[in-house]
PDB file of C-alpha atoms and ligand atoms in Angstrom:
ATOM      1  CA  MET C  30     111.806 -62.630 -54.093  1.00  0.00           C
ATOM      2  CA  SER C  31     109.288 -64.646 -56.051  1.00  0.00           C
ATOM      3  CA  GLN C  32     106.594 -62.628 -57.688  1.00  0.00           C
ATOM      4  CA  VAL C  33     103.019 -63.484 -58.496  1.00  0.00           C
ATOM      5  CA  ILE C  34     101.776 -62.079 -61.755  1.00  0.00           C
ATOM      6  CA  VAL C  35      98.020 -62.276 -62.288  1.00  0.00           C
ATOM      7  CA  LEU C  36      97.179 -62.257 -65.985  1.00  0.00           C
ATOM      8  CA  ASP C  37      93.881 -60.417 -66.050  1.00  0.00           C
ATOM      9  CA  HIS C  38      93.536 -60.081 -69.822  1.00  0.00           C
ATOM     10  CA  PRO C  39      89.803 -60.088 -70.687  1.00  0.00           C
ATOM     11  CA  LEU C  40      90.109 -63.132 -72.988  1.00  0.00           C
ATOM     12  CA  ILE C  41      91.843 -65.132 -70.252  1.00  0.00           C
ATOM     13  CA  GLN C  42      89.203 -64.161 -67.685  1.00  0.00           C
ATOM     14  CA  HIS C  43      86.367 -64.904 -70.121  1.00  0.00           C
ATOM     15  CA  LYS C  44      87.634 -68.394 -70.883  1.00  0.00           C
ATOM     16  CA  LEU C  45      88.413 -69.019 -67.211  1.00  0.00           C
ATOM     17  CA  ALA C  46      84.729 -68.507 -66.410  1.00  0.00           C
ATOM     18  CA  PHE C  47      83.859 -71.437 -68.748  1.00  0.00           C
ATOM     19  CA  ILE C  48      86.682 -73.538 -67.307  1.00  0.00           C
ATOM     20  CA  ARG C  49      85.369 -73.050 -63.762  1.00  0.00           C
ATOM     21  CA  ASP C  50      81.776 -73.878 -64.766  1.00  0.00           C
ATOM     22  CA  LYS C  51      80.884 -77.406 -63.638  1.00  0.00           C
ATOM     23  CA  ASN C  52      78.646 -77.801 -66.703  1.00  0.00           C
ATOM     24  CA  THR C  53      81.514 -77.387 -69.178  1.00  0.00           C
ATOM     25  CA  GLY C  54      82.185 -80.772 -70.799  1.00  0.00           C
ATOM     26  CA  VAL C  55      85.520 -82.535 -71.189  1.00  0.00           C
ATOM     27  CA  LYS C  56      86.156 -81.486 -74.802  1.00  0.00           C
ATOM     28  CA  GLU C  57      85.441 -77.801 -74.224  1.00  0.00           C
ATOM     29  CA  PHE C  58      87.291 -77.842 -70.903  1.00  0.00           C
ATOM     30  CA  ARG C  59      90.438 -79.261 -72.514  1.00  0.00           C
ATOM     31  CA  GLU C  60      90.251 -76.896 -75.481  1.00  0.00           C
ATOM     32  CA  MET C  61      89.857 -73.877 -73.231  1.00  0.00           C
ATOM     33  CA  VAL C  62      92.693 -74.883 -70.915  1.00  0.00           C
ATOM     34  CA  GLU C  63      94.921 -75.094 -74.004  1.00  0.00           C
ATOM     35  CA  GLU C  64      93.718 -71.724 -75.248  1.00  0.00           C
ATOM     36  CA  VAL C  65      94.232 -69.983 -71.905  1.00  0.00           C
ATOM     37  CA  ALA C  66      97.711 -71.499 -71.611  1.00  0.00           C
ATOM     38  CA  MET C  67      98.545 -70.144 -75.056  1.00  0.00           C
ATOM     39  CA  LEU C  68      97.335 -66.680 -74.077  1.00  0.00           C
ATOM     40  CA  MET C  69      99.304 -66.874 -70.829  1.00  0.00           C
ATOM     41  CA  ALA C  70     102.437 -67.870 -72.746  1.00  0.00           C
ATOM     42  CA  TYR C  71     102.193 -64.609 -74.655  1.00  0.00           C
ATOM     43  CA  GLU C  72     102.726 -62.699 -71.376  1.00  0.00           C
ATOM     44  CA  VAL C  73     105.160 -65.173 -69.843  1.00  0.00           C
ATOM     45  CA  THR C  74     107.507 -64.762 -72.819  1.00  0.00           C
ATOM     46  CA  ARG C  75     107.229 -60.971 -72.923  1.00  0.00           C
ATOM     47  CA  ASP C  76     110.831 -60.530 -71.705  1.00  0.00           C
ATOM     48  CA  LEU C  77     112.467 -62.731 -74.348  1.00  0.00           C
ATOM     49  CA  PRO C  78     115.399 -60.839 -75.882  1.00  0.00           C
ATOM     50  CA  LEU C  79     115.232 -59.865 -79.540  1.00  0.00           C
ATOM     51  CA  GLU C  80     117.919 -59.447 -82.155  1.00  0.00           C
ATOM     52  CA  ALA C  81     117.794 -57.366 -85.309  1.00  0.00           C
ATOM     53  CA  VAL C  82     117.672 -59.325 -88.558  1.00  0.00           C
ATOM     54  CA  SER C  83     117.598 -58.182 -92.125  1.00  0.00           C
ATOM     55  CA  VAL C  84     114.615 -59.442 -94.168  1.00  0.00           C
ATOM     56  CA  GLN C  85     114.135 -59.042 -97.897  1.00  0.00           C
ATOM     57  CA  THR C  86     110.521 -57.985 -98.496  1.00  0.00           C
ATOM     58  CA  PRO C  87     109.065 -57.928-102.047  1.00  0.00           C
ATOM     59  CA  LEU C  88     109.942 -54.207-102.115  1.00  0.00           C
ATOM     60  CA  THR C  89     113.153 -53.691-100.180  1.00  0.00           C
ATOM     61  CA  THR C  90     115.195 -54.751 -97.182  1.00  0.00           C
ATOM     62  CA  ALA C  91     113.591 -54.342 -93.779  1.00  0.00           C
ATOM     63  CA  THR C  92     115.167 -54.508 -90.365  1.00  0.00           C
ATOM     64  CA  CYS C  93     113.053 -56.902 -88.325  1.00  0.00           C
ATOM     65  CA  HIS C  94     113.404 -58.490 -84.915  1.00  0.00           C
ATOM     66  CA  MET C  95     113.488 -62.139 -83.976  1.00  0.00           C
ATOM     67  CA  VAL C  96     113.841 -63.958 -80.674  1.00  0.00           C
ATOM     68  CA  ALA C  97     117.558 -64.021 -79.954  1.00  0.00           C
ATOM     69  CA  GLY C  98     118.303 -67.728 -79.753  1.00  0.00           C
ATOM     70  CA  LYS C  99     116.946 -67.994 -76.214  1.00  0.00           C
ATOM     71  CA  LYS C 100     116.324 -71.627 -75.488  1.00  0.00           C
ATOM     72  CA  LEU C 101     113.133 -72.601 -73.712  1.00  0.00           C
ATOM     73  CA  ALA C 102     111.896 -75.781 -72.080  1.00  0.00           C
ATOM     74  CA  VAL C 103     108.238 -76.388 -71.309  1.00  0.00           C
ATOM     75  CA  VAL C 104     107.872 -78.842 -68.440  1.00  0.00           C
ATOM     76  CA  ALA C 105     104.475 -80.344 -67.662  1.00  0.00           C
ATOM     77  CA  ILE C 106     103.515 -81.804 -64.302  1.00  0.00           C
ATOM     78  CA  LEU C 107     101.468 -84.927 -65.155  1.00  0.00           C
ATOM     79  CA  ARG C 108      98.694 -85.301 -65.760  1.00  0.00           C
ATOM     80  CA  ALA C 109      96.973 -81.968 -65.747  1.00  0.00           C
ATOM     81  CA  GLY C 110      99.940 -79.945 -66.979  1.00  0.00           C
ATOM     82  CA  LEU C 111      99.791 -81.756 -70.337  1.00  0.00           C
ATOM     83  CA  ALA C 112      96.936 -79.671 -71.744  1.00  0.00           C
ATOM     84  CA  MET C 113      98.657 -76.439 -70.750  1.00  0.00           C
ATOM     85  CA  ALA C 114     101.904 -77.607 -72.362  1.00  0.00           C
ATOM     86  CA  GLU C 115     100.038 -78.348 -75.609  1.00  0.00           C
ATOM     87  CA  GLY C 116      98.663 -74.799 -75.665  1.00  0.00           C
ATOM     88  CA  ILE C 117     102.055 -73.226 -75.024  1.00  0.00           C
ATOM     89  CA  LEU C 118     103.749 -75.388 -77.665  1.00  0.00           C
ATOM     90  CA  LYS C 119     101.352 -74.053 -80.286  1.00  0.00           C
ATOM     91  CA  LEU C 120     102.975 -70.669 -79.688  1.00  0.00           C
ATOM     92  CA  ILE C 121     106.545 -71.917 -79.116  1.00  0.00           C
ATOM     93  CA  PRO C 122     106.810 -75.122 -81.149  1.00  0.00           C
ATOM     94  CA  ALA C 123     110.628 -75.226 -80.977  1.00  0.00           C
ATOM     95  CA  ALA C 124     110.717 -75.510 -77.190  1.00  0.00           C
ATOM     96  CA  LYS C 125     112.003 -78.757 -75.723  1.00  0.00           C
ATOM     97  CA  VAL C 126     109.502 -80.562 -73.508  1.00  0.00           C
ATOM     98  CA  GLY C 127     109.924 -82.268 -70.153  1.00  0.00           C
ATOM     99  CA  HIS C 128     107.503 -84.329 -68.071  1.00  0.00           C
ATOM    100  CA  ILE C 129     107.396 -84.804 -64.324  1.00  0.00           C
ATOM    101  CA  GLY C 130     104.920 -87.378 -63.016  1.00  0.00           C
ATOM    102  CA  LEU C 131     103.483 -86.506 -59.615  1.00  0.00           C
ATOM    103  CA  TYR C 132     100.294 -87.417 -57.835  1.00  0.00           C
ATOM    104  CA  ARG C 133      99.031 -85.979 -54.595  1.00  0.00           C
ATOM    105  CA  ASP C 134      98.156 -88.421 -51.843  1.00  0.00           C
ATOM    106  CA  PRO C 135      94.505 -87.610 -51.035  1.00  0.00           C
ATOM    107  CA  ASP C 136      95.040 -88.135 -47.285  1.00  0.00           C
ATOM    108  CA  THR C 137      98.401 -86.500 -46.621  1.00  0.00           C
ATOM    109  CA  LEU C 138      98.242 -84.085 -49.627  1.00  0.00           C
ATOM    110  CA  LYS C 139     101.947 -84.819 -50.142  1.00  0.00           C
ATOM    111  CA  PRO C 140     103.233 -85.285 -53.710  1.00  0.00           C
ATOM    112  CA  HIS C 141     104.563 -88.659 -54.853  1.00  0.00           C
ATOM    113  CA  ASP C 142     106.788 -88.806 -57.897  1.00  0.00           C
ATOM    114  CA  TYR C 143     106.589 -91.607 -60.465  1.00  0.00           C
ATOM    115  CA  TYR C 144     108.255 -90.217 -63.603  1.00  0.00           C
ATOM    116  CA  CYS C 145     110.783 -87.631 -64.680  1.00  0.00           C
ATOM    117  CA  LYS C 146     112.119 -87.067 -68.184  1.00  0.00           C
ATOM    118  CA  LEU C 147     113.713 -83.700 -68.830  1.00  0.00           C
ATOM    119  CA  PRO C 148     115.777 -82.073 -71.590  1.00  0.00           C
ATOM    120  CA  GLN C 149     119.477 -82.648 -70.853  1.00  0.00           C
ATOM    121  CA  ASP C 150     120.662 -79.061 -71.302  1.00  0.00           C
ATOM    122  CA  LEU C 151     118.345 -77.508 -68.686  1.00  0.00           C
ATOM    123  CA  SER C 152     121.043 -75.128 -67.435  1.00  0.00           C
ATOM    124  CA  GLU C 153     121.004 -73.421 -70.856  1.00  0.00           C
ATOM    125  CA  ARG C 154     117.230 -73.075 -71.018  1.00  0.00           C
ATOM    126  CA  ASP C 155     114.591 -70.944 -69.404  1.00  0.00           C
ATOM    127  CA  VAL C 156     112.042 -73.355 -67.947  1.00  0.00           C
ATOM    128  CA  ILE C 157     108.302 -72.797 -68.104  1.00  0.00           C
ATOM    129  CA  LEU C 158     106.785 -75.218 -65.569  1.00  0.00           C
ATOM    130  CA  VAL C 159     103.059 -75.807 -66.098  1.00  0.00           C
ATOM    131  CA  ASP C 160     100.365 -77.190 -63.830  1.00  0.00           C
ATOM    132  CA  PRO C 161      96.840 -75.748 -63.826  1.00  0.00           C
ATOM    133  CA  MET C 162      96.444 -75.987 -60.041  1.00  0.00           C
ATOM    134  CA  LEU C 163      98.769 -74.534 -57.412  1.00  0.00           C
ATOM    135  CA  ALA C 164      96.975 -75.770 -54.287  1.00  0.00           C
ATOM    136  CA  THR C 165      99.223 -76.608 -51.316  1.00  0.00           C
ATOM    137  CA  GLY C 166     102.230 -75.991 -53.583  1.00  0.00           C
ATOM    138  CA  GLY C 167     103.706 -79.401 -52.715  1.00  0.00           C
ATOM    139  CA  SER C 168     103.662 -80.651 -56.319  1.00  0.00           C
ATOM    140  CA  VAL C 169     105.190 -77.514 -57.811  1.00  0.00           C
ATOM    141  CA  ASN C 170     107.889 -77.379 -55.117  1.00  0.00           C
ATOM    142  CA  ARG C 171     108.755 -81.032 -55.761  1.00  0.00           C
ATOM    143  CA  ALA C 172     108.918 -80.369 -59.505  1.00  0.00           C
ATOM    144  CA  ILE C 173     111.177 -77.350 -58.942  1.00  0.00           C
ATOM    145  CA  GLU C 174     113.438 -79.589 -56.849  1.00  0.00           C
ATOM    146  CA  PHE C 175     113.784 -82.002 -59.804  1.00  0.00           C
ATOM    147  CA  LEU C 176     114.483 -79.101 -62.162  1.00  0.00           C
ATOM    148  CA  LYS C 177     117.112 -77.489 -59.956  1.00  0.00           C
ATOM    149  CA  GLU C 178     118.815 -80.866 -59.289  1.00  0.00           C
ATOM    150  CA  ARG C 179     119.211 -81.143 -63.058  1.00  0.00           C
ATOM    151  CA  GLY C 180     120.688 -77.687 -63.455  1.00  0.00           C
ATOM    152  CA  ALA C 181     117.722 -75.408 -64.177  1.00  0.00           C
ATOM    153  CA  ARG C 182     118.470 -71.809 -63.233  1.00  0.00           C
ATOM    154  CA  THR C 183     115.524 -69.797 -64.516  1.00  0.00           C
ATOM    155  CA  ILE C 184     112.081 -71.204 -63.768  1.00  0.00           C
ATOM    156  CA  LYS C 185     108.667 -69.664 -64.301  1.00  0.00           C
ATOM    157  CA  VAL C 186     105.594 -71.447 -62.952  1.00  0.00           C
ATOM    158  CA  VAL C 187     102.403 -71.053 -64.976  1.00  0.00           C
ATOM    159  CA  SER C 188      99.106 -72.130 -63.360  1.00  0.00           C
ATOM    160  CA  LEU C 189      95.479 -71.335 -64.043  1.00  0.00           C
ATOM    161  CA  LEU C 190      94.512 -71.039 -60.393  1.00  0.00           C
ATOM    162  CA  ALA C 191      96.495 -70.637 -57.196  1.00  0.00           C
ATOM    163  CA  ALA C 192      95.512 -70.701 -53.552  1.00  0.00           C
ATOM    164  CA  PRO C 193      97.314 -68.252 -51.259  1.00  0.00           C
ATOM    165  CA  GLU C 194      98.665 -71.296 -49.382  1.00  0.00           C
ATOM    166  CA  GLY C 195     100.359 -72.599 -52.548  1.00  0.00           C
ATOM    167  CA  ILE C 196     101.841 -69.238 -53.439  1.00  0.00           C
ATOM    168  CA  ASN C 197     103.287 -68.896 -49.934  1.00  0.00           C
ATOM    169  CA  ALA C 198     104.720 -72.419 -50.045  1.00  0.00           C
ATOM    170  CA  VAL C 199     106.517 -71.785 -53.359  1.00  0.00           C
ATOM    171  CA  HIS C 200     107.524 -68.317 -52.258  1.00  0.00           C
ATOM    172  CA  SER C 201     109.196 -69.563 -49.072  1.00  0.00           C
ATOM    173  CA  ARG C 202     111.025 -72.547 -50.655  1.00  0.00           C
ATOM    174  CA  ASN C 203     111.833 -70.974 -54.026  1.00  0.00           C
ATOM    175  CA  PRO C 204     111.906 -67.186 -53.796  1.00  0.00           C
ATOM    176  CA  ASP C 205     113.677 -66.968 -57.166  1.00  0.00           C
ATOM    177  CA  VAL C 206     110.733 -68.470 -59.073  1.00  0.00           C
ATOM    178  CA  GLN C 207     108.153 -66.262 -60.744  1.00  0.00           C
ATOM    179  CA  ILE C 208     104.545 -67.446 -60.636  1.00  0.00           C
ATOM    180  CA  TYR C 209     102.040 -66.570 -63.363  1.00  0.00           C
ATOM    181  CA  VAL C 210      98.354 -67.269 -62.738  1.00  0.00           C
ATOM    182  CA  ALA C 211      94.992 -66.392 -64.241  1.00  0.00           C
ATOM    183  CA  ALA C 212      93.509 -65.947 -60.748  1.00  0.00           C
ATOM    184  CA  VAL C 213      94.358 -66.224 -57.073  1.00  0.00           C
ATOM    185  CA  ASP C 214      91.445 -67.909 -55.315  1.00  0.00           C
ATOM    186  CA  SER C 215      90.184 -67.632 -51.757  1.00  0.00           C
ATOM    187  CA  HIS C 216      91.520 -70.683 -49.887  1.00  0.00           C
ATOM    188  CA  LEU C 217      91.888 -74.469 -49.755  1.00  0.00           C
ATOM    189  CA  ASN C 218      89.077 -76.603 -48.365  1.00  0.00           C
ATOM    190  CA  SER C 219      89.674 -79.430 -45.870  1.00  0.00           C
ATOM    191  CA  HIS C 220      90.512 -81.828 -48.772  1.00  0.00           C
ATOM    192  CA  GLY C 221      93.109 -79.469 -50.193  1.00  0.00           C
ATOM    193  CA  TYR C 222      90.921 -78.309 -53.098  1.00  0.00           C
ATOM    194  CA  ILE C 223      91.074 -74.733 -54.297  1.00  0.00           C
ATOM    195  CA  VAL C 224      87.913 -72.722 -53.504  1.00  0.00           C
ATOM    196  CA  PRO C 225      86.061 -71.585 -55.575  1.00  0.00           C
ATOM    197  CA  GLY C 226      88.419 -73.395 -57.982  1.00  0.00           C
ATOM    198  CA  LEU C 227      87.396 -75.622 -60.854  1.00  0.00           C
ATOM    199  CA  GLY C 228      87.362 -79.054 -59.216  1.00  0.00           C
ATOM    200  CA  ASP C 229      89.866 -81.772 -60.051  1.00  0.00           C
ATOM    201  CA  ALA C 230      91.783 -80.555 -63.090  1.00  0.00           C
ATOM    202  CA  GLY C 231      93.022 -83.990 -64.196  1.00  0.00           C
ATOM    203  CA  ASP C 232      89.581 -85.575 -63.969  1.00  0.00           C
ATOM    204  CA  ARG C 233      87.936 -82.709 -65.825  1.00  0.00           C
ATOM    205  CA  LEU C 234      90.575 -82.776 -68.575  1.00  0.00           C
ATOM    206  CA  TYR C 235      90.404 -86.501 -69.158  1.00  0.00           C
ATOM    207  CA  GLY C 236      86.901 -87.445 -68.033  1.00  0.00           C
ATOM    208  CA  THR C 237      88.092 -89.833 -65.343  1.00  0.00           C
ATOM    209  CA  LYS C 238      85.363 -89.054 -62.842  1.00  0.00           C
TER     210      LYS C 238
HETATM  211  C1  LIG R   3      96.665 -82.007 -59.039  1.00  0.00           C
HETATM  212  C2  LIG R   3      97.151 -80.804 -59.845  1.00  0.00           C
HETATM  213  C3  LIG R   3      98.506 -80.552 -59.257  1.00  0.00           C
HETATM  214  C4  LIG R   3      98.315 -80.897 -57.815  1.00  0.00           C
HETATM  215  C5  LIG R   3      98.173 -79.613 -57.033  1.00  0.00           C
HETATM  216  O1  LIG R   3      97.247 -83.172 -59.510  1.00  0.00           O
HETATM  217  O2  LIG R   3      97.195 -81.039 -61.221  1.00  0.00           O
HETATM  218  O3  LIG R   3      99.542 -81.324 -59.822  1.00  0.00           O
HETATM  219  O4  LIG R   3      97.100 -81.661 -57.717  1.00  0.00           O
HETATM  220  O5  LIG R   3      98.114 -79.845 -55.684  1.00  0.00           O
HETATM  221  P1  LIG R   3      99.222 -79.350 -54.655  1.00  0.00           P
HETATM  222  O6  LIG R   3      99.578 -77.945 -55.015  1.00  0.00           O
HETATM  223  O7  LIG R   3      98.516 -79.469 -53.346  1.00  0.00           O
HETATM  224  O8  LIG R   3     100.392 -80.279 -54.761  1.00  0.00           O
HETATM  225  P2  LIG R   3      96.887 -84.626 -58.928  1.00  0.00           P
HETATM  226  O9  LIG R   3      97.795 -84.964 -57.820  1.00  0.00           O
HETATM  227  O10 LIG R   3      95.416 -84.692 -58.655  1.00  0.00           O
HETATM  228  O11 LIG R   3      97.288 -85.584 -60.117  1.00  0.00           O
HETATM  229  P3  LIG R   3      96.688 -85.746 -61.594  1.00  0.00           P
HETATM  230  O12 LIG R   3      97.044 -84.485 -62.367  1.00  0.00           O
HETATM  231  O13 LIG R   3      97.399 -86.925 -62.121  1.00  0.00           O
HETATM  232  O14 LIG R   3      95.204 -85.923 -61.497  1.00  0.00           O
HETATM  233  N1  LIG R   4      94.214 -80.420 -57.586  1.00  0.00           N
HETATM  234  C1  LIG R   4      93.147 -80.159 -58.382  1.00  0.00           C
HETATM  235  O1  LIG R   4      93.008 -80.760 -59.450  1.00  0.00           O
HETATM  236  N2  LIG R   4      92.248 -79.264 -57.949  1.00  0.00           N
HETATM  237  C2  LIG R   4      92.376 -78.585 -56.797  1.00  0.00           C
HETATM  238  O2  LIG R   4      91.515 -77.755 -56.487  1.00  0.00           O
HETATM  239  C3  LIG R   4      93.496 -78.874 -55.989  1.00  0.00           C
HETATM  240  C4  LIG R   4      94.401 -79.785 -56.414  1.00  0.00           C
END
Protein backbone atom coordinates (compact mmCIF):
# COMPACT_ATOMS: atom_id res chain seq x y z
CA MET A 1 0.00 0.00 0.00
CA SER A 2 1.39 3.41 -0.82
CA GLN A 3 1.67 5.73 2.11
CA VAL A 4 1.44 9.48 2.31
CA ILE A 5 3.80 11.07 4.76
CA VAL A 6 3.13 14.72 5.55
CA LEU A 7 6.30 16.45 6.73
CA ASP A 8 4.96 18.97 9.21
CA HIS A 9 8.29 20.17 10.60
CA PRO A 10 7.90 23.83 11.65
CA LEU A 11 10.70 25.03 9.33
CA ILE A 12 9.08 23.31 6.34
CA GLN A 13 5.67 24.79 7.16
CA HIS A 14 7.17 28.25 7.74
CA LYS A 15 8.93 28.29 4.38
CA LEU A 16 5.88 26.81 2.65
CA ALA A 17 3.86 29.84 3.74
CA PHE A 18 6.30 32.10 1.80
CA ILE A 19 6.26 29.74 -1.18
CA ARG A 20 2.45 29.89 -1.37
CA ASP A 21 2.39 33.70 -1.08
CA LYS A 22 1.71 35.25 -4.50
CA ASN A 23 3.91 38.22 -3.56
CA THR A 24 7.06 36.10 -3.15
CA GLY A 25 9.41 36.89 -6.05
CA VAL A 26 11.16 34.43 -8.34
CA LYS A 27 14.53 34.47 -6.55
CA GLU A 28 13.08 33.91 -3.08
CA PHE A 29 10.59 31.36 -4.41
CA ARG A 30 13.36 29.29 -6.01
CA GLU A 31 15.62 29.55 -2.97
CA MET A 32 12.84 28.45 -0.64
CA VAL A 33 11.78 25.53 -2.82
CA GLU A 34 15.41 24.34 -2.70
CA GLU A 35 15.55 24.79 1.06
CA VAL A 36 12.29 22.94 1.70
CA ALA A 37 13.41 20.10 -0.58
CA MET A 38 16.62 19.83 1.42
CA LEU A 39 14.68 19.69 4.68
CA MET A 40 12.33 17.09 3.21
CA ALA A 41 15.30 14.99 2.08
CA TYR A 42 16.39 14.76 5.70
CA GLU A 43 13.16 12.87 6.51
CA VAL A 44 12.98 10.95 3.25
CA THR A 45 16.42 9.44 3.90
CA ARG A 46 15.72 8.62 7.54
CA ASP A 47 15.66 4.86 6.84
CA LEU A 48 19.05 4.67 5.11
CA PRO A 49 21.06 1.82 6.64
CA LEU A 50 24.22 2.64 8.56
CA GLU A 51 27.44 0.72 9.04
CA ALA A 52 29.94 1.05 11.86
CA VAL A 53 33.28 2.58 10.90
CA SER A 54 36.36 3.24 12.93
CA VAL A 55 37.54 6.88 12.95
CA GLN A 56 40.77 8.17 14.42
CA THR A 57 39.98 11.35 16.37
CA PRO A 58 42.80 13.60 17.68
CA LEU A 59 42.45 11.73 21.00
CA THR A 60 41.59 8.12 20.26
CA THR A 61 39.65 5.77 18.02
CA ALA A 62 35.90 6.24 17.86
CA THR A 63 33.26 3.95 16.46
CA CYS A 64 31.14 6.07 14.14
CA HIS A 65 28.38 5.32 11.67
CA MET A 66 28.21 6.06 7.98
CA VAL A 67 25.59 5.41 5.32
CA ALA A 68 26.12 1.81 4.25
CA GLY A 69 26.86 2.15 0.55
CA LYS A 70 23.19 2.56 -0.33
CA LYS A 71 22.99 4.00 -3.80
CA LEU A 72 20.50 6.76 -4.47
CA ALA A 73 19.18 8.40 -7.61
CA VAL A 74 17.41 11.75 -7.58
CA VAL A 75 15.08 12.05 -10.56
CA ALA A 76 13.55 15.42 -11.42
CA ILE A 77 10.39 15.85 -13.46
CA LEU A 78 11.11 18.87 -15.72
CA ARG A 79 10.85 21.69 -15.29
CA ALA A 80 9.67 22.30 -11.79
CA GLY A 81 11.39 19.30 -10.22
CA LEU A 82 14.80 20.84 -11.00
CA ALA A 83 14.80 23.22 -8.04
CA MET A 84 13.83 20.44 -5.65
CA ALA A 85 16.58 18.21 -7.04
CA GLU A 86 19.14 20.99 -6.46
CA GLY A 87 18.09 21.24 -2.81
CA ILE A 88 18.29 17.49 -2.26
CA LEU A 89 21.69 17.24 -3.97
CA LYS A 90 23.11 19.74 -1.49
CA LEU A 91 22.44 17.11 1.17
CA ILE A 92 23.29 14.03 -0.94
CA PRO A 93 25.85 15.25 -3.47
CA ALA A 94 26.94 11.72 -4.46
CA ALA A 95 23.50 10.74 -5.75
CA LYS A 96 23.15 10.11 -9.47
CA VAL A 97 20.63 12.37 -11.20
CA GLY A 98 17.96 11.60 -13.78
CA HIS A 99 15.64 13.89 -15.72
CA ILE A 100 12.21 13.16 -17.14
CA GLY A 101 10.68 15.85 -19.35
CA LEU A 102 6.90 16.03 -19.11
CA TYR A 103 4.39 18.77 -19.73
CA ARG A 104 0.71 18.68 -18.95
CA ASP A 105 -1.67 19.48 -21.78
CA PRO A 106 -3.74 22.40 -20.42
CA ASP A 107 -6.96 21.09 -22.02
CA THR A 108 -6.80 17.34 -21.41
CA LEU A 109 -4.51 17.57 -18.31
CA LYS A 110 -2.71 14.50 -19.69
CA PRO A 111 1.11 14.38 -19.47
CA HIS A 112 3.22 14.43 -22.63
CA ASP A 113 6.79 13.21 -22.45
CA TYR A 114 9.63 14.88 -24.36
CA TYR A 115 12.82 13.75 -22.60
CA CYS A 116 14.15 10.95 -20.45
CA LYS A 117 17.73 10.47 -19.29
CA LEU A 118 18.21 8.19 -16.31
CA PRO A 119 21.14 6.53 -14.51
CA GLN A 120 21.74 3.10 -16.07
CA ASP A 121 21.87 1.08 -12.84
CA LEU A 122 18.41 2.08 -11.56
CA SER A 123 17.67 -1.42 -10.26
CA GLU A 124 20.52 -0.99 -7.74
CA ARG A 125 19.40 2.43 -6.54
CA ASP A 126 16.66 3.82 -4.38
CA VAL A 127 14.94 6.49 -6.46
CA ILE A 128 13.78 9.81 -5.07
CA LEU A 129 11.39 11.26 -7.67
CA VAL A 130 10.80 15.00 -7.26
CA ASP A 131 8.09 17.29 -8.56
CA PRO A 132 6.69 20.12 -6.43
CA MET A 133 3.09 19.57 -7.56
CA LEU A 134 1.12 16.33 -7.41
CA ALA A 135 -2.13 17.53 -9.00
CA THR A 136 -4.01 14.93 -11.06
CA GLY A 137 -1.06 12.57 -10.55
CA GLY A 138 -0.76 11.98 -14.31
CA SER A 139 2.81 13.31 -14.52
CA VAL A 140 4.10 11.38 -11.52
CA ASN A 141 2.44 8.16 -12.71
CA ARG A 142 3.99 8.59 -16.16
CA ALA A 143 7.40 9.22 -14.58
CA ILE A 144 7.04 6.11 -12.40
CA GLU A 145 6.23 4.14 -15.55
CA PHE A 146 9.54 5.29 -17.11
CA LEU A 147 11.41 4.41 -13.92
CA LYS A 148 9.91 0.95 -13.58
CA GLU A 149 10.46 0.19 -17.30
CA ARG A 150 14.14 0.88 -16.65
CA GLY A 151 14.34 -1.38 -13.63
CA ALA A 152 13.64 0.88 -10.64
CA ARG A 153 12.33 -1.10 -7.68
CA THR A 154 12.20 1.36 -4.80
CA ILE A 155 10.67 4.75 -5.55
CA LYS A 156 9.78 7.58 -3.21
CA VAL A 157 7.88 10.58 -4.56
CA VAL A 158 8.66 13.93 -2.95
CA SER A 159 6.31 16.86 -3.65
CA LEU A 160 5.63 20.15 -1.92
CA LEU A 161 1.88 20.01 -2.40
CA ALA A 162 -0.53 17.23 -3.30
CA ALA A 163 -4.22 17.21 -4.11
CA PRO A 164 -6.23 14.25 -2.81
CA GLU A 165 -6.97 13.40 -6.47
CA GLY A 166 -3.25 13.04 -7.23
CA ILE A 167 -2.57 10.93 -4.17
CA ASN A 168 -5.43 8.59 -5.09
CA ALA A 169 -4.21 8.32 -8.69
CA VAL A 170 -0.67 7.34 -7.62
CA HIS A 171 -2.02 5.12 -4.87
CA SER A 172 -4.21 3.12 -7.25
CA ARG A 173 -1.60 2.71 -10.04
CA ASN A 174 1.50 2.38 -7.86
CA PRO A 175 0.60 1.15 -4.38
CA ASP A 176 4.26 0.33 -3.68
CA VAL A 177 5.37 3.98 -3.93
CA GLN A 178 5.68 6.14 -0.84
CA ILE A 179 4.65 9.78 -1.18
CA TYR A 180 6.22 12.54 0.91
CA VAL A 181 4.59 15.98 0.91
CA ALA A 182 4.74 19.21 2.88
CA ALA A 183 0.94 19.54 2.70
CA VAL A 184 -2.15 17.89 1.28
CA ASP A 185 -4.40 20.60 -0.12
CA SER A 186 -8.16 20.76 -0.52
CA HIS A 187 -8.91 19.93 -4.17
CA LEU A 188 -8.21 20.66 -7.84
CA ASN A 189 -10.00 23.51 -9.59
CA SER A 190 -11.61 23.13 -13.03
CA HIS A 191 -8.20 23.81 -14.71
CA GLY A 192 -6.48 21.10 -12.69
CA TYR A 193 -4.70 23.53 -10.35
CA ILE A 194 -4.20 22.66 -6.71
CA VAL A 195 -6.32 24.79 -4.33
CA PRO A 196 -5.20 26.70 -2.31
CA GLY A 197 -1.88 25.68 -3.89
CA LEU A 198 0.88 28.01 -5.00
CA GLY A 199 -0.02 28.61 -8.65
CA ASP A 200 2.07 27.31 -11.53
CA ALA A 201 5.28 25.98 -10.01
CA GLY A 202 7.34 26.13 -13.22
CA ASP A 203 6.32 29.70 -14.00
CA ARG A 204 6.98 30.86 -10.46
CA LEU A 205 10.40 29.16 -10.38
CA TYR A 206 11.58 30.55 -13.69
CA GLY A 207 9.58 33.76 -14.09
CA THR A 208 7.91 32.66 -17.31
CA LYS A 209 4.57 34.30 -16.63
C1 LIG B 1 3.35 20.86 -13.53
C2 LIG B 1 4.03 20.27 -12.29
C3 LIG B 1 3.87 18.80 -12.51
C4 LIG B 1 2.53 18.70 -13.17
C5 LIG B 1 1.52 18.25 -12.14
O1 LIG B 1 4.19 20.78 -14.62
O2 LIG B 1 5.36 20.65 -12.16
O3 LIG B 1 4.87 18.21 -13.32
O4 LIG B 1 2.19 20.01 -13.65
O5 LIG B 1 0.29 18.03 -12.70
P1 LIG B 1 -0.40 16.59 -12.76
O6 LIG B 1 -0.21 15.95 -11.42
O7 LIG B 1 -1.82 16.94 -13.06
O8 LIG B 1 0.24 15.81 -13.86
P2 LIG B 1 3.80 21.39 -16.06
O9 LIG B 1 3.12 20.36 -16.87
O10 LIG B 1 3.09 22.69 -15.87
O11 LIG B 1 5.21 21.60 -16.74
P3 LIG B 1 6.42 22.59 -16.37
O12 LIG B 1 7.02 22.09 -15.06
O13 LIG B 1 7.36 22.41 -17.49
O14 LIG B 1 5.89 23.98 -16.23
N1 LIG C 1 0.92 22.28 -11.88
C1 LIG C 1 1.27 23.39 -11.19
O1 LIG C 1 2.33 23.97 -11.44
N2 LIG C 1 0.41 23.85 -10.26
C2 LIG C 1 -0.75 23.23 -9.96
O2 LIG C 1 -1.46 23.70 -9.07
C3 LIG C 1 -1.08 22.07 -10.69
C4 LIG C 1 -0.23 21.62 -11.63
